[in-house]
Short mmCIF file of C-alpha atoms in Angstrom, two decimals:
data_model
loop_
_atom_site.label_atom_id
_atom_site.label_comp_id
_atom_site.label_asym_id
_atom_site.label_seq_id
_atom_site.Cartn_x
_atom_site.Cartn_y
_atom_site.Cartn_z
CA UNK C 260 45.09 -73.72 -40.26
CA UNK C 261 45.19 -75.06 -36.76
CA UNK C 262 42.42 -75.36 -34.24
CA UNK C 263 38.90 -76.55 -34.86
CA UNK C 264 37.55 -76.50 -38.37
CA UNK C 265 34.89 -74.01 -39.37
CA UNK C 266 32.17 -76.56 -38.94
CA UNK C 267 33.34 -77.55 -35.47
CA UNK C 268 33.60 -73.90 -34.41
CA UNK C 269 30.07 -73.33 -35.52
CA UNK C 270 28.91 -76.32 -33.52
CA UNK C 271 30.63 -74.95 -30.43
CA UNK C 272 29.10 -71.54 -30.91
CA UNK C 273 25.65 -73.00 -31.30
CA UNK C 274 26.10 -75.10 -28.21
CA UNK C 275 26.91 -72.03 -26.13
CA UNK C 276 23.63 -70.29 -26.77
CA UNK C 277 21.52 -73.29 -27.59
CA UNK C 278 18.88 -72.13 -25.14
CA UNK C 279 18.59 -68.88 -27.08
CA UNK C 280 17.72 -70.44 -30.45
CA UNK C 281 14.22 -69.04 -30.35
CA UNK C 282 15.38 -65.49 -29.65
CA UNK C 283 18.23 -65.85 -32.16
CA UNK C 284 15.76 -66.97 -34.76
CA UNK C 285 13.56 -63.97 -34.08
CA UNK C 286 16.42 -61.47 -33.93
CA UNK C 287 18.64 -62.67 -36.76
CA UNK C 288 15.99 -63.52 -39.30
CA UNK C 289 13.25 -61.03 -38.67
CA UNK C 290 12.30 -60.81 -42.34
CA UNK C 291 9.54 -63.11 -43.40
CA UNK C 292 11.16 -66.07 -45.16
CA UNK C 293 8.50 -65.81 -47.83
CA UNK C 294 10.18 -62.78 -49.35
CA UNK C 295 13.47 -64.64 -49.84
CA UNK C 296 11.67 -67.66 -51.31
CA UNK C 297 9.71 -65.47 -53.71
CA UNK C 298 12.94 -63.78 -54.76
CA UNK C 299 14.52 -67.18 -55.29
CA UNK C 300 11.61 -68.29 -57.42
CA UNK C 301 11.91 -65.10 -59.44
CA UNK C 302 15.63 -65.67 -59.86
CA UNK C 303 14.98 -69.24 -60.99
CA UNK C 304 12.72 -67.84 -63.68
CA UNK C 305 9.68 -69.44 -62.15
CA UNK C 306 6.43 -67.46 -62.48
CA UNK C 307 8.15 -64.37 -63.75
CA UNK C 308 4.93 -62.95 -65.06
CA UNK C 309 2.41 -62.40 -62.33
CA UNK C 310 -1.12 -62.86 -63.53
CA UNK C 311 -3.14 -59.62 -63.46
CA UNK C 312 -5.87 -61.42 -61.53
CA UNK C 313 -3.47 -62.26 -58.70
CA UNK C 314 -2.24 -58.69 -58.61
CA UNK C 315 -5.75 -57.28 -58.44
CA UNK C 316 -6.67 -59.77 -55.75
CA UNK C 317 -3.61 -58.79 -53.72
CA UNK C 318 -4.50 -55.12 -54.10
CA UNK C 319 -8.10 -55.79 -53.12
CA UNK C 320 -7.16 -57.75 -50.01
CA UNK C 321 -4.61 -55.08 -49.14
CA UNK C 322 -7.30 -52.39 -49.29
CA UNK C 323 -9.58 -54.44 -47.05
CA UNK C 324 -6.71 -55.12 -44.61
CA UNK C 325 -5.81 -51.44 -44.60
CA UNK C 326 -9.42 -50.55 -43.95
CA UNK C 327 -9.54 -52.98 -41.03
CA UNK C 328 -6.25 -51.66 -39.64
CA UNK C 329 -7.42 -48.07 -39.97
CA UNK C 330 -10.71 -48.95 -38.29
CA UNK C 331 -8.84 -50.76 -35.50
CA UNK C 332 -6.57 -47.77 -34.90
CA UNK C 333 -9.52 -45.39 -34.97
CA UNK C 334 -11.45 -47.61 -32.56
CA UNK C 335 -8.47 -47.84 -30.20
CA UNK C 336 -7.93 -44.11 -30.25
CA UNK C 337 -11.59 -43.30 -29.61
CA UNK C 338 -12.42 -42.63 -25.96
CA UNK C 339 -13.91 -45.59 -24.14
CA UNK C 340 -17.56 -45.56 -25.22
CA UNK C 341 -18.72 -47.24 -22.02
CA UNK C 342 -17.12 -44.62 -19.79
CA UNK C 343 -18.39 -41.71 -21.83
CA UNK C 344 -21.83 -43.29 -22.02
CA UNK C 345 -21.89 -43.70 -18.26
CA UNK C 346 -20.75 -40.11 -17.80
CA UNK C 347 -23.42 -38.89 -20.21
CA UNK C 348 -26.09 -40.85 -18.40
CA UNK C 349 -25.00 -39.39 -15.09
CA UNK C 350 -24.93 -35.86 -16.50
CA UNK C 351 -28.40 -36.30 -18.00
CA UNK C 352 -29.63 -37.68 -14.71
CA UNK C 353 -28.18 -34.73 -12.81
CA UNK C 354 -29.69 -32.24 -15.25
CA UNK C 355 -33.09 -33.89 -15.05
CA UNK C 356 -32.98 -33.80 -11.27
CA UNK C 357 -31.90 -30.17 -11.28
CA UNK C 358 -34.83 -29.30 -13.51
CA UNK C 359 -37.15 -31.20 -11.19
CA UNK C 360 -35.76 -29.36 -8.18
CA UNK C 361 -36.21 -26.02 -9.94
CA UNK C 362 -39.78 -26.90 -10.91
CA UNK C 363 -40.67 -28.11 -7.43
CA UNK C 364 -39.03 -25.00 -5.95
CA UNK C 365 -41.17 -22.79 -8.18
CA UNK C 366 -44.28 -24.74 -7.27
CA UNK C 367 -43.39 -24.51 -3.60
CA UNK C 368 -42.92 -20.75 -3.79
CA UNK C 369 -46.19 -20.32 -5.65
CA UNK C 370 -48.07 -22.41 -3.07
CA UNK C 371 -46.41 -20.55 -0.21
CA UNK C 372 -47.51 -17.30 -1.78
CA UNK C 373 -51.08 -18.57 -2.07
CA UNK C 374 -51.11 -19.77 1.52
CA UNK C 375 -49.82 -16.42 2.68
CA UNK C 376 -52.39 -14.55 0.67
CA UNK C 377 -55.21 -16.72 2.06
CA UNK C 378 -53.92 -16.41 5.62
CA UNK C 379 -53.70 -12.68 5.24
CA UNK C 380 -57.20 -12.50 3.81
CA UNK C 381 -58.70 -14.54 6.62
CA UNK C 382 -56.77 -12.76 9.32
CA UNK C 383 -57.61 -9.32 7.89
CA UNK C 384 -61.32 -10.10 8.25
CA UNK C 385 -61.00 -11.29 11.82
CA UNK C 386 -58.34 -8.95 13.19
CA UNK C 387 -56.89 -6.26 10.91
CA UNK C 388 -54.34 -5.22 13.53
CA UNK C 389 -53.03 -8.78 13.86
CA UNK C 390 -52.81 -9.05 10.04
CA UNK C 391 -50.68 -5.91 9.91
CA UNK C 392 -48.44 -7.23 12.63
CA UNK C 393 -48.20 -10.64 10.95
CA UNK C 394 -46.95 -9.11 7.71
CA UNK C 395 -44.37 -7.08 9.62
CA UNK C 396 -43.21 -10.24 11.38
CA UNK C 397 -43.25 -12.04 8.03
CA UNK C 398 -40.70 -9.55 6.72
CA UNK C 399 -38.40 -10.07 9.67
CA UNK C 400 -38.85 -13.84 9.66
CA UNK C 401 -38.28 -14.10 5.92
CA UNK C 402 -41.66 -15.76 5.49
CA UNK C 403 -42.97 -13.11 3.13
CA UNK C 404 -41.62 -12.05 -0.25
CA UNK C 405 -40.61 -8.41 -0.07
CA UNK C 406 -39.60 -5.53 -2.27
CA UNK C 407 -38.03 -2.18 -1.59
CA UNK C 408 -34.94 -0.06 -2.08
CA UNK C 409 -31.61 -1.45 -0.97
CA UNK C 410 -28.04 -2.36 -1.64
CA UNK C 411 -26.57 -5.09 -3.85
CA UNK C 412 -23.13 -6.51 -3.22
CA UNK C 413 -21.75 -8.58 -6.09
CA UNK C 414 -18.67 -10.65 -5.32
CA UNK C 415 -16.63 -12.72 -7.78
CA UNK C 416 -13.12 -14.08 -7.79
CA UNK C 417 -10.42 -12.82 -10.08
CA UNK C 418 -9.66 -15.90 -12.20
CA UNK C 419 -6.01 -14.86 -12.60
CA UNK C 420 -5.59 -14.59 -8.84
CA UNK C 421 -7.20 -18.00 -8.34
CA UNK C 422 -4.83 -19.41 -10.94
CA UNK C 423 -1.83 -17.89 -9.21
CA UNK C 424 -2.74 -18.49 -5.58
CA UNK C 425 -4.98 -21.53 -5.85
CA UNK C 426 -7.53 -22.02 -3.13
CA UNK C 427 -6.46 -18.95 -1.21
CA UNK C 428 -7.91 -16.51 -3.73
CA UNK C 429 -11.35 -18.11 -3.78
CA UNK C 430 -14.33 -16.48 -2.13
CA UNK C 431 -15.34 -18.63 0.78
CA UNK C 432 -18.51 -19.20 2.71
CA UNK C 433 -16.96 -17.31 5.63
CA UNK C 434 -16.49 -14.21 3.46
CA UNK C 435 -20.15 -14.23 2.53
CA UNK C 436 -21.10 -14.79 6.16
CA UNK C 437 -19.10 -11.78 7.30
CA UNK C 438 -20.54 -9.51 4.61
CA UNK C 439 -24.09 -10.71 5.31
CA UNK C 440 -23.61 -10.12 9.03
CA UNK C 441 -22.25 -6.66 8.23
CA UNK C 442 -25.39 -5.93 6.23
CA UNK C 443 -27.68 -7.11 9.06
CA UNK C 444 -25.72 -4.96 11.47
CA UNK C 445 -26.02 -1.99 9.15
CA UNK C 446 -29.78 -2.21 9.35
CA UNK C 447 -30.78 -4.45 6.45
CA UNK C 448 -34.40 -5.57 6.76
CA UNK C 449 -34.19 -8.56 4.43
CA UNK C 450 -31.19 -10.25 2.86
CA UNK C 451 -30.82 -12.81 0.07
CA UNK C 452 -27.75 -14.47 -1.45
CA UNK C 453 -28.14 -15.35 -5.14
CA UNK C 454 -31.90 -15.25 -4.67
CA UNK C 455 -31.93 -17.43 -1.55
CA UNK C 456 -33.65 -15.48 1.21
CA UNK C 457 -32.01 -15.62 4.59
CA UNK C 458 -33.82 -16.10 7.85
CA UNK C 459 -32.49 -16.22 11.37
CA UNK C 460 -31.86 -19.93 10.97
CA UNK C 461 -30.35 -20.02 7.45
CA UNK C 462 -26.81 -21.37 7.44
CA UNK C 463 -24.14 -20.20 5.00
CA UNK C 464 -21.83 -23.17 4.88
CA UNK C 465 -18.96 -24.60 2.90
CA UNK C 466 -19.28 -28.07 1.38
CA UNK C 467 -15.91 -28.78 -0.18
CA UNK C 468 -15.43 -26.11 -2.81
CA UNK C 469 -19.13 -25.34 -3.06
CA UNK C 470 -20.92 -22.76 -0.94
CA UNK C 471 -24.37 -23.62 0.36
CA UNK C 472 -26.82 -20.98 1.47
CA UNK C 473 -29.72 -22.40 3.41
CA UNK C 474 -28.65 -25.82 2.06
CA UNK C 475 -28.98 -24.59 -1.54
CA UNK C 476 -25.75 -24.57 -3.54
CA UNK C 477 -24.87 -21.15 -4.96
CA UNK C 478 -22.33 -20.40 -7.67
CA UNK C 479 -20.20 -17.33 -8.29
CA UNK C 480 -20.72 -14.47 -8.91
CA UNK C 481 -22.28 -14.20 -5.47
CA UNK C 482 -24.89 -11.46 -5.24
CA UNK C 483 -26.04 -10.35 -1.85
CA UNK C 484 -29.20 -8.22 -1.93
CA UNK C 485 -30.22 -6.30 1.16
CA UNK C 486 -33.35 -4.22 1.54
CA UNK C 487 -33.04 -1.01 3.49
CA UNK C 488 -31.91 2.52 2.83
CA UNK C 489 -29.23 1.77 0.25
CA UNK C 490 -26.99 4.73 0.97
CA UNK C 491 -27.16 4.27 4.73
CA UNK C 492 -26.45 0.55 4.32
CA UNK C 493 -23.41 1.28 2.17
CA UNK C 494 -21.97 3.81 4.64
CA UNK C 495 -22.64 1.67 7.69
CA UNK C 496 -21.38 -1.52 6.02
CA UNK C 497 -18.01 0.12 5.46
CA UNK C 498 -17.61 0.47 9.24
CA UNK C 499 -18.37 -3.17 10.01
CA UNK C 500 -16.25 -6.30 9.74
CA UNK C 501 -18.03 -6.91 6.44
CA UNK C 502 -16.58 -3.69 5.03
CA UNK C 503 -13.14 -4.64 6.24
CA UNK C 504 -13.47 -8.08 4.63
CA UNK C 505 -14.57 -6.51 1.33
CA UNK C 506 -11.50 -4.24 1.39
CA UNK C 507 -9.25 -7.19 2.20
CA UNK C 508 -10.65 -9.35 -0.63
CA UNK C 509 -10.35 -6.47 -3.06
CA UNK C 510 -6.83 -5.44 -2.16
CA UNK C 511 -5.15 -8.73 -1.32
CA UNK C 512 -6.90 -11.12 -3.70
CA UNK C 513 -8.11 -8.68 -6.39
CA UNK C 514 -11.65 -10.01 -6.01
CA UNK C 515 -14.25 -8.08 -7.97
CA UNK C 516 -16.73 -6.64 -5.50
CA UNK C 517 -19.34 -4.11 -6.57
CA UNK C 518 -21.69 -2.25 -4.27
CA UNK C 519 -24.66 -0.66 -5.93
CA UNK C 520 -27.50 1.26 -4.34
CA UNK C 521 -30.74 0.29 -5.99
CA UNK C 522 -34.20 1.75 -5.83
CA UNK C 523 -36.11 -1.47 -6.24
CA UNK C 524 -35.11 -4.94 -5.12
CA UNK C 525 -37.46 -7.87 -4.97
CA UNK C 526 -36.67 -10.77 -2.67
CA UNK C 527 -38.55 -14.09 -2.52
CA UNK C 528 -39.83 -15.66 0.66
CA UNK C 529 -37.44 -17.99 2.42
CA UNK C 530 -37.25 -21.61 1.32
CA UNK C 531 -40.54 -22.43 3.02
CA UNK C 532 -39.28 -25.51 4.75
CA UNK C 533 -42.12 -24.62 7.08
CA UNK C 534 -40.59 -25.84 10.30
CA UNK C 535 -42.24 -23.85 12.98
CA UNK C 536 -40.57 -23.55 16.31
CA UNK C 537 -42.91 -23.06 19.23
CA UNK C 538 -41.98 -21.24 22.34
CA UNK C 539 -43.86 -22.57 25.32
CA UNK C 540 -44.20 -21.04 28.73
CA UNK C 541 -42.91 -23.40 31.40
CA UNK C 542 -45.81 -24.78 33.40
CA UNK C 543 -44.39 -27.32 35.78
CA UNK C 544 -41.08 -25.80 36.67
CA UNK C 545 -41.04 -22.92 39.15
CA UNK C 546 -38.20 -20.63 39.91
CA UNK C 547 -36.73 -21.64 43.19
CA UNK C 548 -36.74 -18.61 45.42
CA UNK C 549 -35.00 -19.17 48.67
CA UNK C 550 -37.36 -18.59 51.61
CA UNK C 551 -36.67 -15.67 53.83
CA UNK C 552 -34.35 -16.57 56.61
CA UNK C 553 -33.66 -20.04 55.28
CA UNK C 554 -30.13 -19.10 54.33
CA UNK C 555 -27.95 -20.14 57.14
CA UNK Q 187 3.98 -52.35 -54.74
CA UNK Q 188 0.30 -52.20 -55.66
CA UNK Q 189 -0.49 -53.98 -52.39
CA UNK Q 190 1.28 -51.28 -50.37
CA UNK Q 191 -0.64 -48.56 -52.21
CA UNK Q 192 -3.87 -50.46 -51.63
CA UNK Q 193 -3.06 -50.77 -47.93
CA UNK Q 194 -2.34 -47.04 -47.67
CA UNK Q 195 -5.65 -46.22 -49.35
CA UNK Q 196 -7.44 -48.61 -47.01
CA UNK Q 197 -5.86 -47.09 -43.91
CA UNK Q 198 -6.72 -43.53 -44.96
CA UNK Q 199 -10.31 -44.50 -45.75
CA UNK Q 200 -10.58 -46.46 -42.47
CA UNK Q 201 -9.32 -43.49 -40.45
CA UNK Q 202 -11.64 -41.08 -42.25
CA UNK Q 203 -14.94 -42.95 -42.22
CA UNK Q 204 -14.53 -44.56 -38.77
CA UNK Q 205 -16.31 -47.83 -39.48
CA UNK Q 206 -17.71 -49.38 -36.31
CA UNK Q 207 -15.71 -52.35 -35.06
CA UNK Q 208 -17.82 -55.22 -33.70
CA UNK Q 209 -17.42 -55.19 -29.90
CA UNK Q 210 -16.49 -58.92 -29.87
CA UNK Q 211 -13.32 -58.07 -31.78
CA UNK Q 212 -12.30 -55.24 -29.44
CA UNK Q 213 -9.89 -57.31 -27.25
CA UNK Q 214 -7.85 -58.35 -30.30
CA UNK Q 215 -7.46 -54.93 -31.86
CA UNK Q 216 -4.24 -53.86 -30.09
CA UNK Q 217 -2.45 -57.12 -30.92
CA UNK Q 218 -3.75 -57.06 -34.50
CA UNK Q 219 -2.39 -53.54 -34.92
CA UNK Q 220 1.02 -54.58 -33.56
CA UNK Q 221 1.05 -57.56 -35.94
CA UNK Q 222 0.16 -55.25 -38.81
CA UNK Q 223 3.05 -52.96 -37.84
CA UNK Q 224 5.38 -55.97 -37.88
CA UNK Q 225 4.23 -56.93 -41.37
CA UNK Q 226 4.69 -53.30 -42.49
CA UNK Q 227 8.23 -53.12 -41.08
CA UNK Q 228 9.02 -56.40 -42.86
CA UNK Q 229 7.58 -55.03 -46.10
CA UNK Q 230 9.66 -51.85 -45.81
CA UNK Q 231 12.80 -53.88 -45.33
CA UNK Q 232 11.91 -56.14 -48.25
CA UNK Q 233 11.38 -53.10 -50.45
CA UNK Q 234 14.84 -51.81 -49.53
CA UNK Q 235 16.38 -55.24 -50.08
CA UNK Q 236 14.66 -55.43 -53.46
CA UNK Q 237 12.82 -58.57 -52.34
CA UNK Q 238 9.34 -57.13 -52.08
CA UNK Q 239 6.53 -59.25 -53.39
CA UNK Q 240 2.86 -58.26 -53.35
CA UNK Q 241 1.55 -61.76 -52.76
CA UNK Q 242 3.96 -62.50 -49.92
CA UNK Q 243 3.17 -59.17 -48.32
CA UNK Q 244 -0.60 -59.63 -48.39
CA UNK Q 245 -0.40 -63.20 -47.17
CA UNK Q 246 2.09 -62.41 -44.39
CA UNK Q 247 0.07 -59.38 -43.29
CA UNK Q 248 -3.16 -61.36 -43.16
CA UNK Q 249 -1.66 -64.38 -41.44
CA UNK Q 250 0.24 -62.22 -38.94
CA UNK Q 251 -2.93 -60.42 -37.90
CA UNK Q 252 -5.04 -63.54 -37.81
CA UNK Q 253 -2.49 -65.67 -35.95
CA UNK Q 254 -1.75 -62.92 -33.41
CA UNK Q 255 -5.46 -62.42 -32.75
CA UNK Q 256 -6.01 -66.16 -32.58
CA UNK Q 257 -3.24 -66.60 -30.01
CA UNK Q 258 -4.83 -63.91 -27.85
CA UNK Q 259 -8.24 -65.53 -28.31
CA UNK Q 260 -6.78 -68.90 -27.32
CA UNK Q 261 -5.10 -67.30 -24.33
CA UNK Q 262 -8.39 -65.74 -23.25
CA UNK Q 263 -10.11 -69.12 -23.47
CA UNK Q 264 -7.32 -70.75 -21.41
CA UNK Q 265 -7.20 -67.95 -18.86
CA UNK Q 266 -3.70 -66.80 -19.81
CA UNK Q 267 -4.79 -64.05 -22.18
CA UNK Q 268 -2.61 -61.33 -20.70
CA UNK Q 269 0.50 -63.50 -20.62
CA UNK Q 270 0.06 -64.66 -24.20
CA UNK Q 271 -0.61 -61.09 -25.31
CA UNK Q 272 2.65 -60.09 -23.67
CA UNK Q 273 4.46 -62.94 -25.42
CA UNK Q 274 3.07 -61.92 -28.82
CA UNK Q 275 3.92 -58.27 -28.22
CA UNK Q 276 7.49 -59.19 -27.16
CA UNK Q 277 8.12 -61.35 -30.22
CA UNK Q 278 6.55 -58.93 -32.66
CA UNK Q 279 8.26 -56.01 -30.93
CA UNK Q 280 11.69 -57.66 -31.33
CA UNK Q 281 10.96 -58.35 -34.99
CA UNK Q 282 9.87 -54.76 -35.58
CA UNK Q 283 13.04 -53.53 -33.88
CA UNK Q 284 15.30 -55.83 -35.91
CA UNK Q 285 13.66 -54.93 -39.20
CA UNK Q 286 13.74 -51.22 -38.45
CA UNK Q 287 17.40 -51.59 -37.41
CA UNK Q 288 18.15 -53.28 -40.73
CA UNK Q 289 16.36 -50.50 -42.59
CA UNK Q 290 18.34 -47.94 -40.61
CA UNK Q 291 21.64 -49.66 -41.41
CA UNK Q 292 20.75 -49.73 -45.09
CA UNK Q 293 19.59 -46.13 -45.26
CA UNK Q 294 22.19 -44.43 -43.07
CA UNK Q 295 24.98 -46.97 -43.33
CA UNK Q 296 25.21 -46.85 -39.55
#
């Protein structure tokens, strides 16, 4: 045989990838050397009989190791406890605050009702005519809780349509605005959206996906209650932009919109934020009337 | 063989009863699991080669897990925790691949 001997060839080969010895070691001998040594010992007839104690110990340690591995896997698969704890805390916080808001709102309404009753009582003693007028104004201004016959419009999105068309098929603040305006135009005397009474200054606004009525968030289904002659309201509403919008939402976006004439609707007083706006007669300013003959 | 059965029982029990892992150990869990997988792949190959030995398996499993975790711990103390974790994962990953490849060759002759 010519050429380098086997040993020399091996030396050359090793020299070529000498820098890879570590990787070679890992890749070519991945099996723990202990297994081979144990096999060798067995072959040599050394310790052919394993003591039962050793076997039991190995089994015991294996169970413990398995337990630890299982626990580790379970712990790694579990959702991050910190994140879920934080989320839970935030949710609890939000729920507590919502309850507080609801309680304070109830208290506020109750106090407003008492104030109204007392005002009415006092005014009725002093000036019955003014008291009568005040309650009429209270209805128009939304300051008084009212009841009477009327019309309810319930609007909700078709979930399938929302799924298919995304944002387009949602009911928007503008839709509610148009319907509410249609109701006012049709002669509604008092209007509320999901129990939030509207006054002349109540905004219906969009905040992202949420709809706010008088700064209170409302959720679908949206129910618009209007007090008036229900049948007349329904007929007149159909001729307004509100009616057209209802038809559009129904036909194009398969929104579920129900109109029902009801004999008794009860609406709360408006939010009672109590900001009073005063109108004042101008005192200093006078209308400039050009003097006779001063015009050149 | 008894060690493998014991390990299987332990894993099932561990997955079922969800023992709580001390939070101080949490950073070492992923590496420990990879090391355990390496020991398991080695054991599978040894079984196929007819070289399996309970004592060697238990000792290699334990030392693999402990050494891997210790390297990560050391890395954390030295400020190179991520790099050392990567190194351990690379080495163990290569070993797992090689052992599984050997098992595949033996089983499928391909």
